[in-house]
Coordinates of C-alpha atoms and ligand atoms in Angstrom, one line a residue:
M432 CA 6.0 3.5 20.9
S433 CA 6.3 2.0 24.4
A434 CA 3.5 0.2 26.3
T435 CA 0.0 1.6 26.7
P436 CA 0.3 5.2 27.8
A437 CA -1.6 6.1 31.0
G438 CA -3.4 9.4 31.5
P439 CA -6.7 11.1 30.9
D440 CA -6.1 12.0 27.2
P441 CA -5.3 8.9 25.2
E442 CA -4.8 11.0 22.0
Q443 CA -2.2 13.2 23.6
A444 CA -0.6 10.2 25.2
V445 CA 0.0 8.3 22.0
L446 CA 1.3 11.5 20.4
D447 CA 3.7 12.1 23.3
A448 CA 4.9 8.5 23.1
V449 CA 5.9 8.5 19.4
P450 CA 9.5 9.5 18.4
T451 CA 9.6 12.6 16.2
G452 CA 13.3 12.6 15.0
L453 CA 15.1 10.8 12.2
F454 CA 16.0 7.2 13.0
I455 CA 19.6 6.8 11.8
G456 CA 22.1 4.1 12.9
G457 CA 19.8 3.1 15.7
T458 CA 19.5 6.6 17.2
W459 CA 16.7 9.2 17.0
R460 CA 18.0 12.6 16.2
P461 CA 16.8 15.9 14.8
A462 CA 17.5 17.0 11.2
A463 CA 21.0 18.5 11.0
S464 CA 19.3 21.9 10.1
G465 CA 16.9 21.6 13.0
A466 CA 14.0 21.9 10.5
T467 CA 10.7 20.3 11.3
L468 CA 7.4 19.6 9.3
A469 CA 3.9 19.6 10.7
V470 CA 1.7 16.5 10.8
D471 CA -1.9 17.5 10.7
D472 CA -5.2 15.8 11.7
P473 CA -7.2 15.6 8.5
A474 CA -10.4 15.5 10.5
T475 CA -9.8 18.9 12.1
G476 CA -7.0 20.5 10.0
K477 CA -5.0 21.1 13.2
T478 CA -1.4 20.2 13.7
L479 CA -0.8 17.1 15.8
V480 CA 2.9 17.2 16.1
E481 CA 6.1 18.3 14.3
V482 CA 8.6 15.8 13.0
A483 CA 12.1 16.2 11.7
N484 CA 12.4 17.5 8.2
A485 CA 15.4 15.8 6.6
A486 CA 17.6 17.5 4.0
P487 CA 20.0 15.7 1.6
D488 CA 22.8 15.5 4.2
D489 CA 20.5 13.7 6.6
G490 CA 19.6 11.3 3.8
R491 CA 23.2 10.6 3.1
A492 CA 23.8 9.9 6.8
A493 CA 20.9 7.4 6.7
L494 CA 22.4 5.7 3.6
D495 CA 25.9 5.6 5.3
A496 CA 24.3 3.8 8.3
A497 CA 22.5 1.3 6.1
V498 CA 25.7 0.6 4.0
A499 CA 27.8 0.1 7.2
A500 CA 25.2 -2.3 8.7
Q501 CA 24.8 -4.4 5.5
P502 CA 27.6 -7.0 5.8
G503 CA 26.9 -7.8 9.4
F504 CA 23.2 -8.1 8.9
A505 CA 23.6 -10.3 5.8
A506 CA 25.7 -12.6 8.0
L507 CA 23.1 -12.9 10.8
P508 CA 21.6 -16.4 10.8
P509 CA 18.2 -16.5 9.0
R510 CA 16.5 -17.8 12.2
E511 CA 17.7 -14.8 14.1
R512 CA 16.4 -12.4 11.4
G513 CA 13.1 -14.3 11.5
E514 CA 12.9 -14.1 15.3
I515 CA 13.3 -10.3 15.2
L516 CA 10.3 -10.1 12.9
R517 CA 8.3 -12.5 15.0
R518 CA 9.0 -10.5 18.2
A519 CA 8.0 -7.3 16.3
Y520 CA 4.8 -9.0 15.2
E521 CA 4.0 -9.9 18.9
L522 CA 4.8 -6.3 20.0
I523 CA 2.6 -4.8 17.4
M524 CA -0.3 -7.1 18.2
S525 CA 0.1 -6.3 21.9
R526 CA -0.3 -2.6 21.1
V527 CA -3.0 -2.6 18.4
D528 CA -5.2 -0.1 20.2
D529 CA -2.5 2.6 20.6
L530 CA -1.1 2.1 17.1
A531 CA -4.6 2.3 15.6
L532 CA -5.3 5.5 17.5
L533 CA -2.1 7.0 16.2
M534 CA -2.9 6.0 12.6
T535 CA -6.4 7.4 12.8
L536 CA -5.1 10.7 14.2
E537 CA -2.6 11.2 11.3
M538 CA -4.5 9.6 8.5
G539 CA -8.2 9.9 9.3
K540 CA -9.5 6.4 8.8
P541 CA -12.0 5.1 11.4
L542 CA -10.5 3.3 14.4
A543 CA -11.9 -0.1 13.3
E544 CA -10.2 0.2 10.0
S545 CA -6.9 1.4 11.6
K546 CA -7.0 -1.7 13.9
G547 CA -7.6 -3.8 10.7
E548 CA -4.6 -2.2 9.1
V549 CA -2.3 -2.6 12.1
S550 CA -3.1 -6.3 12.3
Y551 CA -2.7 -6.7 8.5
A552 CA 0.7 -4.8 8.8
A553 CA 1.8 -7.1 11.6
E554 CA 0.9 -10.2 9.5
F555 CA 3.6 -9.3 7.0
F556 CA 6.2 -9.6 9.8
R557 CA 4.7 -13.0 10.9
W558 CA 4.7 -14.2 7.3
F559 CA 8.2 -13.1 6.5
A560 CA 9.5 -14.4 9.9
E561 CA 8.5 -17.8 8.5
E562 CA 10.0 -17.1 5.0
A563 CA 13.4 -16.1 6.4
V564 CA 14.3 -19.7 7.1
R565 CA 13.1 -21.0 3.7
I566 CA 15.5 -19.2 1.4
D567 CA 16.9 -22.1 -0.7
G568 CA 19.0 -22.7 -3.7
R569 CA 19.6 -25.6 -6.1
Y570 CA 22.2 -28.2 -7.0
A571 CA 21.9 -29.7 -10.4
V572 CA 23.8 -31.9 -12.9
A573 CA 24.6 -30.1 -16.2
P574 CA 22.7 -31.6 -19.1
N575 CA 25.8 -33.1 -20.6
G576 CA 26.8 -34.5 -17.2
A577 CA 30.3 -32.9 -17.3
S578 CA 29.8 -30.3 -14.6
R579 CA 27.5 -29.3 -11.8
F580 CA 25.5 -26.2 -11.0
L581 CA 25.2 -24.6 -7.6
V582 CA 22.5 -21.9 -7.4
M583 CA 22.4 -19.7 -4.3
R584 CA 20.4 -16.7 -3.3
Q585 CA 21.8 -13.8 -1.4
P586 CA 20.5 -10.4 -0.1
V587 CA 20.2 -7.7 -2.8
G588 CA 22.0 -5.3 -0.5
V589 CA 21.0 -1.8 0.7
C590 CA 17.4 -0.9 -0.2
L591 CA 15.6 2.4 -0.6
L592 CA 11.9 2.2 0.4
I593 CA 9.3 4.9 -0.2
T594 CA 5.7 4.5 1.1
P595 CA 2.4 6.4 0.6
W596 CA 0.1 7.9 3.2
N597 CA -3.0 5.7 2.6
F598 CA -1.8 2.6 4.5
P599 CA 0.9 4.2 6.6
M600 CA 2.0 1.0 8.4
A601 CA 1.1 -1.9 6.1
M602 CA 2.9 -0.4 3.0
G603 CA 6.0 -0.3 5.2
T604 CA 5.8 -3.8 6.7
R605 CA 5.2 -5.2 3.2
K606 CA 8.7 -4.0 2.3
I607 CA 10.5 -4.1 5.6
G608 CA 9.4 -7.7 6.4
P609 CA 10.9 -9.3 3.3
A610 CA 14.0 -7.0 3.4
V611 CA 14.8 -8.1 6.9
A612 CA 14.0 -11.7 6.2
A613 CA 16.4 -11.6 3.2
G614 CA 19.2 -9.9 5.1
C615 CA 19.0 -6.4 3.5
T616 CA 19.5 -3.1 5.3
M617 CA 17.4 -0.1 4.3
V618 CA 16.5 3.6 4.3
I619 CA 12.7 4.1 4.4
K620 CA 10.9 7.4 3.6
P621 CA 7.3 7.4 4.7
A622 CA 4.8 10.0 3.3
Q623 CA 5.1 13.4 4.9
Q624 CA 1.4 13.4 5.8
T625 CA 1.6 10.1 7.9
P626 CA 5.1 9.6 9.3
L627 CA 4.0 8.7 12.8
S628 CA 3.0 5.1 12.2
M629 CA 6.4 4.4 10.6
H630 CA 8.2 6.0 13.6
A631 CA 6.2 3.8 16.0
L632 CA 7.1 0.8 13.9
A633 CA 10.8 1.6 13.8
A634 CA 10.8 1.9 17.6
I635 CA 9.1 -1.5 17.9
L636 CA 11.6 -3.1 15.5
A637 CA 14.5 -1.7 17.6
E638 CA 12.8 -3.1 20.7
A639 CA 12.5 -6.4 19.0
G640 CA 16.3 -6.5 18.5
L641 CA 16.8 -5.2 15.0
P642 CA 20.5 -4.2 14.9
D643 CA 21.4 -0.6 14.6
G644 CA 21.6 0.8 11.1
V645 CA 19.5 -2.0 9.5
L646 CA 16.4 0.2 9.3
N647 CA 16.8 4.0 8.9
V648 CA 13.8 6.3 8.7
V649 CA 13.9 9.7 7.2
T650 CA 10.9 12.1 7.0
T651 CA 10.9 15.1 4.8
A652 CA 8.8 17.8 3.1
T653 CA 11.1 17.6 0.0
A654 CA 10.9 14.0 -1.1
G655 CA 12.5 14.4 -4.5
R656 CA 15.4 16.5 -3.2
L657 CA 16.1 13.9 -0.5
M658 CA 15.6 10.7 -2.4
A659 CA 17.0 11.5 -5.9
P660 CA 20.7 11.7 -4.7
L661 CA 20.3 8.4 -2.7
I662 CA 18.8 6.6 -5.7
R663 CA 21.7 7.8 -7.9
D664 CA 24.3 7.2 -5.2
G665 CA 25.5 3.8 -6.4
R666 CA 25.7 2.2 -3.0
A667 CA 22.0 1.3 -2.8
R668 CA 21.1 -1.7 -4.9
K669 CA 17.3 -1.7 -4.8
L670 CA 14.4 0.7 -4.9
S671 CA 10.9 -0.3 -3.7
F672 CA 8.2 2.3 -4.2
T673 CA 4.5 2.3 -3.4
G674 CA 2.7 5.4 -4.7
S675 CA 1.3 7.1 -7.8
T676 CA 2.2 6.0 -11.3
Q677 CA 3.4 9.5 -12.0
V678 CA 6.0 9.5 -9.3
G679 CA 6.9 5.9 -10.0
K680 CA 7.9 6.9 -13.5
T681 CA 10.2 9.6 -12.3
L682 CA 11.8 7.2 -9.8
L683 CA 12.3 4.6 -12.6
E684 CA 14.3 7.2 -14.5
H685 CA 16.5 7.9 -11.5
A686 CA 16.9 4.2 -10.9
S687 CA 18.1 3.6 -14.4
H688 CA 21.3 5.5 -13.7
Q689 CA 22.6 2.8 -11.4
V690 CA 20.5 0.0 -12.9
L691 CA 18.8 -0.6 -9.6
R692 CA 16.5 -3.5 -8.9
T693 CA 13.0 -1.9 -8.7
S694 CA 9.7 -2.9 -7.3
M695 CA 6.8 -0.6 -8.2
E696 CA 3.4 -0.7 -6.5
L697 CA 1.6 2.0 -8.4
G698 CA -1.9 3.4 -9.1
G699 CA -5.0 1.5 -10.0
N700 CA -8.4 2.0 -11.7
A701 CA -10.2 -1.2 -10.7
P702 CA -13.3 -2.2 -12.5
F703 CA -16.0 -4.0 -10.5
L704 CA -18.1 -6.2 -12.8
V705 CA -21.6 -7.5 -11.8
F706 CA -23.0 -10.0 -14.2
G707 CA -26.7 -10.8 -14.6
D708 CA -26.3 -14.1 -12.8
A709 CA -24.5 -12.6 -9.8
D710 CA -25.7 -13.0 -6.2
L711 CA -26.7 -9.4 -5.8
D712 CA -26.6 -9.4 -2.0
A713 CA -23.0 -10.6 -2.1
A714 CA -22.2 -8.2 -4.9
V715 CA -23.4 -5.2 -2.9
D716 CA -21.5 -6.4 0.2
G717 CA -18.4 -6.8 -1.9
A718 CA -18.9 -3.4 -3.5
M719 CA -19.1 -1.7 -0.1
T720 CA -15.8 -3.3 0.8
A721 CA -14.0 -2.7 -2.5
K722 CA -15.3 0.9 -2.6
M723 CA -15.4 2.1 1.0
R724 CA -12.4 0.5 2.6
N725 CA -10.1 3.4 3.6
M726 CA -12.8 5.9 2.3
G727 CA -12.0 4.9 -1.2
E728 CA -8.4 6.0 -0.7
A729 CA -6.9 2.6 -1.8
C730 CA -5.1 1.6 -4.9
T731 CA -7.4 -1.4 -4.9
A732 CA -10.6 0.7 -4.6
A733 CA -13.3 -0.2 -7.1
N734 CA -13.1 2.9 -9.4
R735 CA -15.8 1.9 -12.0
F736 CA -18.9 -0.3 -11.4
L737 CA -19.9 -2.0 -14.7
V738 CA -23.2 -3.7 -14.2
H739 CA -25.3 -5.9 -16.5
R740 CA -28.4 -4.0 -17.7
S741 CA -30.7 -6.7 -16.3
V742 CA -29.6 -6.0 -12.7
A743 CA -28.3 -2.5 -12.9
D744 CA -31.3 -0.8 -11.3
A745 CA -31.5 -3.3 -8.5
F746 CA -27.8 -3.1 -7.8
A747 CA -27.8 0.8 -7.8
D748 CA -30.8 0.9 -5.5
R749 CA -29.3 -1.5 -3.0
L750 CA -25.9 0.2 -3.1
T751 CA -27.5 3.6 -2.7
E752 CA -29.4 2.4 0.3
R753 CA -26.2 1.1 2.0
M754 CA -24.1 4.2 1.2
A755 CA -26.9 6.5 2.5
T756 CA -26.6 4.8 6.0
L757 CA -22.9 5.3 6.4
R758 CA -21.9 7.5 9.3
V759 CA -19.3 10.2 8.4
G760 CA -17.1 11.8 11.0
R761 CA -13.8 11.9 12.9
G762 CA -12.4 8.4 12.8
T763 CA -11.9 8.5 16.6
D764 CA -15.6 8.9 17.3
D765 CA -17.8 5.8 18.1
G766 CA -19.7 4.4 15.2
V767 CA -18.0 6.4 12.5
Q768 CA -17.6 4.4 9.3
V769 CA -16.2 7.1 6.9
G770 CA -13.4 9.4 7.9
P771 CA -12.1 12.5 6.2
L772 CA -10.0 12.5 3.0
V773 CA -6.4 13.1 3.6
D774 CA -6.1 16.7 2.6
A775 CA -7.8 19.6 0.7
T776 CA -6.2 18.7 -2.6
S777 CA -7.5 15.2 -2.5
R778 CA -11.0 16.4 -1.7
E779 CA -10.9 19.0 -4.4
K780 CA -10.0 16.3 -6.9
V781 CA -13.1 14.3 -5.9
V782 CA -15.3 17.4 -6.1
E783 CA -13.9 18.0 -9.7
L784 CA -14.4 14.4 -10.8
V785 CA -18.0 14.3 -9.6
G786 CA -18.7 17.6 -11.2
D787 CA -17.3 16.4 -14.5
A788 CA -19.4 13.2 -14.4
V789 CA -22.5 15.1 -13.7
G790 CA -21.6 17.5 -16.5
H791 CA -21.4 14.5 -18.8
G792 CA -25.0 13.4 -17.8
A793 CA -24.5 11.2 -14.6
T794 CA -27.2 11.3 -12.0
V795 CA -26.3 11.7 -8.3
R796 CA -28.3 9.0 -6.4
V797 CA -26.8 9.9 -3.0
G798 CA -24.1 12.2 -1.7
G799 CA -22.4 14.2 -4.4
A800 CA -21.0 17.0 -2.2
A801 CA -18.3 17.8 0.3
V802 CA -19.3 18.2 4.0
D803 CA -19.1 21.8 5.3
G804 CA -16.9 22.6 8.3
P805 CA -13.4 21.7 9.4
G806 CA -11.7 18.6 8.0
W807 CA -11.7 17.1 4.5
F808 CA -14.9 15.1 4.5
Y809 CA -16.9 14.1 1.4
R810 CA -20.3 12.4 1.4
P811 CA -20.5 8.7 0.3
T812 CA -21.8 9.0 -3.2
V813 CA -23.4 6.8 -5.9
L814 CA -23.6 8.0 -9.5
T815 CA -25.7 6.3 -12.1
G816 CA -25.7 6.7 -15.9
V817 CA -22.0 7.5 -15.9
P818 CA -20.8 7.7 -19.5
L819 CA -17.5 5.9 -20.2
D820 CA -15.8 9.1 -21.3
A821 CA -16.3 10.8 -17.9
R822 CA -12.9 11.6 -16.2
L823 CA -13.5 9.4 -13.2
T824 CA -13.6 6.3 -15.4
K825 CA -10.0 7.1 -16.4
E826 CA -8.5 8.6 -13.3
E827 CA -8.2 7.3 -9.7
I828 CA -11.0 8.8 -7.7
F829 CA -9.4 8.1 -4.3
G830 CA -12.7 9.0 -2.5
P831 CA -16.0 7.6 -1.5
V832 CA -17.7 7.8 -4.9
A833 CA -19.2 4.8 -6.7
P834 CA -19.9 5.5 -10.4
I835 CA -22.2 3.0 -12.1
S836 CA -22.3 2.2 -15.9
V837 CA -24.3 -0.4 -17.7
F838 CA -23.1 -3.2 -20.1
D839 CA -25.0 -5.6 -22.3
T840 CA -22.6 -8.4 -23.3
D841 CA -19.6 -10.1 -21.6
D842 CA -17.3 -8.9 -24.4
D843 CA -18.5 -5.3 -23.8
A844 CA -17.8 -5.7 -20.1
V845 CA -14.3 -7.0 -20.5
A846 CA -13.5 -4.4 -23.2
A847 CA -14.7 -1.6 -20.9
A848 CA -12.8 -3.1 -17.9
N849 CA -9.6 -3.3 -19.8
D850 CA -9.9 0.2 -21.3
T851 CA -7.3 1.7 -19.0
E852 CA -3.5 2.0 -18.7
F853 CA -3.8 0.5 -15.2
G854 CA -3.9 -3.2 -14.3
L855 CA -3.8 -3.7 -10.6
V856 CA -7.0 -5.4 -9.6
S857 CA -10.4 -6.3 -11.2
Y858 CA -13.5 -7.6 -9.3
L859 CA -16.2 -9.7 -10.8
Y860 CA -19.4 -11.2 -9.5
T861 CA -21.0 -14.1 -11.2
E862 CA -22.4 -17.5 -10.2
N863 CA -21.4 -19.1 -13.5
L864 CA -18.1 -21.0 -13.2
A865 CA -17.3 -21.0 -16.9
R866 CA -17.9 -17.2 -17.1
A867 CA -15.9 -16.6 -14.0
L868 CA -12.9 -18.4 -15.5
R869 CA -13.3 -16.9 -19.0
V870 CA -13.6 -13.4 -17.7
S871 CA -10.8 -13.8 -15.1
E872 CA -8.4 -14.9 -17.9
A873 CA -9.4 -12.0 -20.1
L874 CA -9.1 -9.2 -17.5
E875 CA -5.8 -7.3 -17.7
A876 CA -4.9 -7.1 -14.0
G877 CA -2.4 -8.6 -11.6
M878 CA -5.1 -9.6 -9.2
I879 CA -8.8 -10.7 -9.5
G880 CA -11.4 -10.5 -6.8
L881 CA -13.8 -13.3 -7.8
N882 CA -17.0 -12.9 -5.8
T883 CA -15.0 -11.0 -3.1
G884 CA -14.3 -7.3 -2.6
L885 CA -11.0 -7.8 -0.8
V886 CA -7.8 -9.3 -2.4
S887 CA -5.1 -8.0 0.0
N888 CA -3.5 -10.9 2.0
P889 CA 0.0 -11.1 3.3
A890 CA 0.2 -14.7 2.1
A891 CA -0.7 -13.8 -1.5
P892 CA 1.3 -12.1 -4.2
F893 CA 0.1 -8.5 -4.4
G894 CA 0.9 -6.4 -7.5
G895 CA -0.1 -5.0 -10.8
I896 CA 0.6 -5.2 -14.5
K897 CA 0.6 -2.4 -17.2
Q898 CA 1.2 1.0 -15.5
S899 CA 0.2 -0.4 -12.1
G900 CA 3.6 -1.6 -11.4
L901 CA 6.5 -4.1 -11.4
G902 CA 7.0 -7.0 -9.0
R903 CA 5.0 -8.5 -6.3
E904 CA 4.8 -8.0 -2.5
G905 CA 3.8 -10.7 -0.1
G906 CA 3.2 -14.4 -0.6
S907 CA 6.0 -16.8 -1.3
V908 CA 7.4 -14.6 -4.1
G909 CA 7.6 -11.5 -1.9
I910 CA 11.0 -12.3 -0.6
D911 CA 12.4 -12.8 -4.2
E912 CA 12.3 -9.0 -4.7
Y913 CA 15.1 -8.8 -2.0
L914 CA 17.3 -11.7 -3.2
E915 CA 19.8 -12.0 -6.0
T916 CA 20.5 -15.3 -7.7
K917 CA 24.1 -16.4 -8.0
Y918 CA 25.2 -19.4 -9.9
V919 CA 28.4 -21.3 -9.4
A920 CA 29.6 -23.6 -12.2
L921 CA 31.4 -26.6 -10.6
G922 CA 34.1 -28.1 -12.7
L923 CA 34.7 -31.7 -12.0
K924 CA 38.3 -32.9 -12.1
G925 CA 39.1 -35.6 -14.5
Ligands
NAP1441 P1 2.7 9.8 -4.3 O1 2.3 11.2 -4.3 O2 3.2 9.1 -5.4 O3 3.6 9.6 -3.0 C1 4.1 8.4 -2.6 C2 5.4 8.5 -1.8 O4 6.4 9.0 -2.7 C3 5.4 9.5 -0.7 O5 6.2 9.1 0.3 C4 5.9 10.8 -1.4 O6 6.5 11.7 -0.5 C5 7.0 10.2 -2.2 N1 7.4 11.0 -3.3 C6 6.7 12.0 -4.0 N2 7.4 12.5 -5.0 C7 8.6 12.0 -4.9 C8 9.9 12.1 -5.6 N3 10.0 13.0 -6.6 N4 10.9 11.4 -5.2 C9 10.8 10.5 -4.2 N5 9.7 10.3 -3.5 C10 8.6 11.0 -3.8 O7 1.4 8.9 -3.9 P2 0.4 9.1 -2.6 O8 -0.5 10.2 -3.0 O9 1.2 9.2 -1.4 O10 -0.3 7.7 -2.6 C11 -1.4 7.5 -3.4 C12 -1.0 6.7 -4.6 O11 -0.4 5.5 -4.2 C13 -2.2 6.2 -5.5 O12 -1.9 6.4 -6.8 C14 -2.3 4.8 -5.1 O13 -3.0 4.0 -6.1 C15 -0.9 4.4 -4.9 N6 -0.8 3.1 -4.1 C16 -0.5 2.0 -4.7 C17 -0.4 0.8 -3.9 C18 -0.1 -0.5 -4.6 O14 0.2 -1.4 -3.9 N7 -0.1 -0.6 -5.9 C19 -0.7 0.8 -2.6 C20 -1.1 2.0 -2.0 C21 -1.1 3.2 -2.8 P3 5.6 13.0 0.1 O15 4.7 12.4 1.1 O16 6.6 13.9 0.6 O17 4.9 13.6 -1.1

């Protein structure tokens, strides 16, 4: 996307400015078949724009371009790779308002949240610009003194990257940043619901000087048909996926054919534990962040609130009060705090899960229903008395629904929290240091929010255990996912 568009209709202006083709070898072009797919506004159900709908031949062309660009890009000095990322960071930050508007239009989140995501996304480029020049190796004396070891780290090679719709830009920069820093080329496939933010990002990277063919973007309505042949092609060396656990498992099967390196950022089912000694004001603030960021459509969203019996009523009252004041509406409108869910299917799932919980005896304290009219809105909801066998304690809700259950002992709380195949993040609120450490150690999760409802930070290692994934993104380990380790045994003469 170029600089701030002028004109009376800012929405149309940002849509007009974003490229709609496939980005292959540094050029925007239509799908070979000429096919397109519609990108809809989830707040109105209306089509915003059509983008190219790639078929397998287009995917192969994108992979060809990434393969051709790989040797030259790996040879580019680290400082130059880092400076491309740094320039892209500056460009994104200079266009936050336009990029946020574009994101809100295609994804629905309120403008303030889109601005937050755009800045968060840009931070991955700033972080990895700094990491590009810190790729190091090792020189060591063998234990018996007879030889020497030289350990070097090199780019993995061509990467296939697949991203979801819920954070349309940040899930991309979290992969593109370390790949560029490490010297890898790539084909990226954004979600079909939200390709526009990725297109805008690709245009910015080109403007920042990323060589042709390093980043190739393909959008499609047939993800499996497009990506499976690329994953099995043999020329790509790495697959990094963010999305559902179900799709992740399918992709791991494909990846096994070429024994690809894989990074998997998958689903979550985060417990949010409030102990009897918690600072309740802080816990309610944290709950609002952990639950309502992105309308609850986040892998890190608090999915189950487990609250000690002594504070359960007070916590539920305060959370209900806060949820009841939230303003629901189109994310572009002033003062809106809760946008629409992404599509009809997502909203239907929320309706079903709440219905199931109520059928199992839960009480609706506020909300509990979809909003009539165009768009996929659902009311911010608090449920109490949720039994632990309700479906929404096992499945990702991905909506603005806070189910509250009660516990009596720390052991019960930890057992309930860990009773899931997921292990992305767990939140806990307590003022007792010993309890905080004991429970943090016992929780089965890759990340812990201790007295905070937000764990995402480009400088920290993000990722899950169990069926929430493999590998970490961000932090000082984020670049490791894009580097191979090579060891040279040095023979010493004589
Ligand atoms: P999804 O249905 O798994 O889709 C994710 C991406 O995979 C999309 O680009 C999708 O394309 C693509 N895809 C779907 N089927 C595919 C196939 N057979 N082969 C190749 N690609 C395929 O997930 P989603 O609904 O977009 O995103 C929500 C999920 O992502 C949640 O489970 C959430 O927890 C998870 N998530 C995890 C993290 C994390 O860091 N752990 C972060 C964000 C989201 P289409 O758009 O064409 O379907």
